[in-house]
Tab-separated table of C-alpha atoms in Angstrom:
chain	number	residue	atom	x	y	z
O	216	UNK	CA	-218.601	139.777	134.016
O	217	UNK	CA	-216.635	136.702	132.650
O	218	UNK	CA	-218.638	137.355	129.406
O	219	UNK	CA	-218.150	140.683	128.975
O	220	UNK	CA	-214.449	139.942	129.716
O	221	UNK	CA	-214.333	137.226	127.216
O	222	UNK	CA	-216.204	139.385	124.884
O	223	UNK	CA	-213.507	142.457	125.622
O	224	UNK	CA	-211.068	139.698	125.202
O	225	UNK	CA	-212.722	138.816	121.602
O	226	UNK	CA	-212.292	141.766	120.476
O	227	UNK	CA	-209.216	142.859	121.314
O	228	UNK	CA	-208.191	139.771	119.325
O	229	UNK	CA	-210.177	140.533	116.264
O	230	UNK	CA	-208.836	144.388	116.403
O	231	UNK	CA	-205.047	142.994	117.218
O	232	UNK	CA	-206.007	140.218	114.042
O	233	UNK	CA	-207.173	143.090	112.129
O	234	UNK	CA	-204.525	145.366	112.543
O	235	UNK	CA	-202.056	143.041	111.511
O	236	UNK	CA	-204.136	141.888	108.798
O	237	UNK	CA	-203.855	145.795	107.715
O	238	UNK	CA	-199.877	145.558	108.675
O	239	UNK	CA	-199.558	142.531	106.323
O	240	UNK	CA	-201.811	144.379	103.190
O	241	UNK	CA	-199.840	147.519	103.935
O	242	UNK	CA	-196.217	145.507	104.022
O	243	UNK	CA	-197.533	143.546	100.646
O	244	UNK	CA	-198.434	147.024	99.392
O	245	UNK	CA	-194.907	148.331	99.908
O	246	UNK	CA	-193.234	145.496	98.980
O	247	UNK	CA	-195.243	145.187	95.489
O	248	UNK	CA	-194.444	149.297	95.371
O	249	UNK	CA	-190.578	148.768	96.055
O	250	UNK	CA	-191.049	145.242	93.381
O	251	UNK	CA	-192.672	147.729	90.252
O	252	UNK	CA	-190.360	150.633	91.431
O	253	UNK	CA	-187.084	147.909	90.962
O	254	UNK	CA	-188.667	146.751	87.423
O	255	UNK	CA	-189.394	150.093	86.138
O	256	UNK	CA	-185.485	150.830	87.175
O	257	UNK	CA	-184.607	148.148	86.037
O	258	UNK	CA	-186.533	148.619	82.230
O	259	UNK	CA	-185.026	152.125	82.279
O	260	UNK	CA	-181.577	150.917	82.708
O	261	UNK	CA	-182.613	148.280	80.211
O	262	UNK	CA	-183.568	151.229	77.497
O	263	UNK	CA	-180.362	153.499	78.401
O	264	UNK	CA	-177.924	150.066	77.780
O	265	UNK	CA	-180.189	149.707	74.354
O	266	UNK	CA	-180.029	152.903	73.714
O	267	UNK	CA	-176.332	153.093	74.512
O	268	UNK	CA	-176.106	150.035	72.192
O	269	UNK	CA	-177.247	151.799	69.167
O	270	UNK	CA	-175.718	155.095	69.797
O	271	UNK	CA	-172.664	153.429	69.774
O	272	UNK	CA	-173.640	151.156	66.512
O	273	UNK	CA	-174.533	154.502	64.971
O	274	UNK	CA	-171.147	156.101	65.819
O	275	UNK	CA	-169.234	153.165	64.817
O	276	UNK	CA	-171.227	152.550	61.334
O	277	UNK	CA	-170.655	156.705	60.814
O	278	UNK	CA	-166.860	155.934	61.355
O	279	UNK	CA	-166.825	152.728	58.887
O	280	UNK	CA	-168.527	155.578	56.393
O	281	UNK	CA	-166.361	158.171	57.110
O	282	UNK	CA	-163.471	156.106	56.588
O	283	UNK	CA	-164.901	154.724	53.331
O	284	UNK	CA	-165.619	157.963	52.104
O	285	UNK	CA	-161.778	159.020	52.928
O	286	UNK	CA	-160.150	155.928	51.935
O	287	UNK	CA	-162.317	156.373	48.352
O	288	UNK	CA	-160.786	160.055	48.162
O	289	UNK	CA	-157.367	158.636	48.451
O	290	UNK	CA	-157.715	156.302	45.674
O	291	UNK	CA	-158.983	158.971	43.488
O	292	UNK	CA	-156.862	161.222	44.532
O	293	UNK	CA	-153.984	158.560	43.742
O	294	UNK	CA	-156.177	157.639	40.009
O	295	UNK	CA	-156.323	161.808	39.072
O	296	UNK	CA	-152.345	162.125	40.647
O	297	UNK	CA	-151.172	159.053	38.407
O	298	UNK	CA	-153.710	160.082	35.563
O	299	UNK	CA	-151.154	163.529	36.154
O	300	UNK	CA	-148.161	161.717	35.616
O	301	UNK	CA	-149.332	159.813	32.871
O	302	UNK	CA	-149.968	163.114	31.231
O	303	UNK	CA	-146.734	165.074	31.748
O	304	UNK	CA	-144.772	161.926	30.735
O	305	UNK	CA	-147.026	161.769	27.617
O	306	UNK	CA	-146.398	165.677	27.449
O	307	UNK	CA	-142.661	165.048	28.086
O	308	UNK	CA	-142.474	162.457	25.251
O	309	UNK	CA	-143.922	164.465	22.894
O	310	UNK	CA	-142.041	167.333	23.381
O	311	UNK	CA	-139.145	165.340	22.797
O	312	UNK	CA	-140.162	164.012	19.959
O	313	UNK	CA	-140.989	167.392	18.483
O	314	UNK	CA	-137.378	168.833	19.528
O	315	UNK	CA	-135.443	165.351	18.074
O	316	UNK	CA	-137.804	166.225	15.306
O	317	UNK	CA	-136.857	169.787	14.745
O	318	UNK	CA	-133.152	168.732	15.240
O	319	UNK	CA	-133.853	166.109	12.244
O	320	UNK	CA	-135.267	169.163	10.141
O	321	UNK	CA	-132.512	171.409	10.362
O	322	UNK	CA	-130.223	168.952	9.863
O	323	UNK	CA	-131.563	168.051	7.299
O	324	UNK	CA	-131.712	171.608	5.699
O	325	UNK	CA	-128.000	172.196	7.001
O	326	UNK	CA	-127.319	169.220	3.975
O	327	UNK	CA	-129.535	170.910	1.584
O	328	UNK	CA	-128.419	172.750	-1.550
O	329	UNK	CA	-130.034	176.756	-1.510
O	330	UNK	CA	-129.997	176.579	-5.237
O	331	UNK	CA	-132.804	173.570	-5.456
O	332	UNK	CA	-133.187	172.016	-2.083
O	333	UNK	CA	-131.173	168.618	-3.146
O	334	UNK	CA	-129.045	167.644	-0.864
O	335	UNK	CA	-125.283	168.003	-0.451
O	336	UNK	CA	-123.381	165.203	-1.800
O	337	UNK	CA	-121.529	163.074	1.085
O	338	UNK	CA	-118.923	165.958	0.560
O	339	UNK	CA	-120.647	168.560	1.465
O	340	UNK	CA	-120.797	169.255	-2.485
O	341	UNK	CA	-123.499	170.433	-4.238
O	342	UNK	CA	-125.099	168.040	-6.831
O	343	UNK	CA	-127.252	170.376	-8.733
O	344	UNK	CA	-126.817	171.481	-12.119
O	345	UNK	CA	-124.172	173.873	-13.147
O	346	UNK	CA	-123.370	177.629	-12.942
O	347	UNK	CA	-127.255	178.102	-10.883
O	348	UNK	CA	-125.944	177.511	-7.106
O	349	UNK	CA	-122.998	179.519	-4.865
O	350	UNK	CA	-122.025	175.884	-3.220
O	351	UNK	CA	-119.101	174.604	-4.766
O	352	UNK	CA	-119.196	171.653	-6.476
């Protein structure tokens, strides 16, 4: 009786020793599940900051472009605009030259005699020869 006691004893131990044997795998088991679970999180959140990251670089670099690309427009806008000016003031110029020119010409022909195109003395005279011109001399 005492043997099969200690026997019943035995292996009540060895089922109690291998159930929490199994309660130790099982908790290891879980814990090593909840362990990958937290480093898979943990490389996702890893990716999205990365990825994050370079979205962000990308938006930034398109704004450094964007303002390039409107900064460059300015300056030839301001290059064509003054390029403009340049032209109209050239245009201006020469306009004025041809009306200070014109103003030279007639004056010019206001002095001159009809009878041979010399000029009128400083008198308003004419200078040409005799009896062939209706200026008086």
């Amino acid at each position: 009786m005492e043997a099969r006691e200690m026997e019943a004893r035995e292996m009540e131990a060895r089922e109690m020793e291998a159930r929490e044997m199994e309660a130790r795998e099982m908790e290891a088991r879980e814990r090593e599940a909840r362990e990958m679970e937290a480093r898979e999180r943990e490389a996702r959140e890893m990716e999205a900051r990365e990825m994050e990251a370079r979205e962000m670089e990308a938006r930034e670099m398109e704004a450094r472009e964007m303002e390039a690309r409107e900064m460059e427009a300015r300056e030839m806008e301001a290059r064509e605009r003054e390029v403009r000016e340049r032209e109209a003031r050239e245009m201006e110029a020469r306009e004025m030259e041809a009306k200070e020119m014109e103003a030279r010409e007639m004056e010019a022909r206001e002095r001159e005699c009809p009878c041979d195109r010399r000029l009128y003395s400083y008198f308003g005279q004419c200078s040409g020869p005799p009896k062939t011109c209706s200026v008086p001399r």
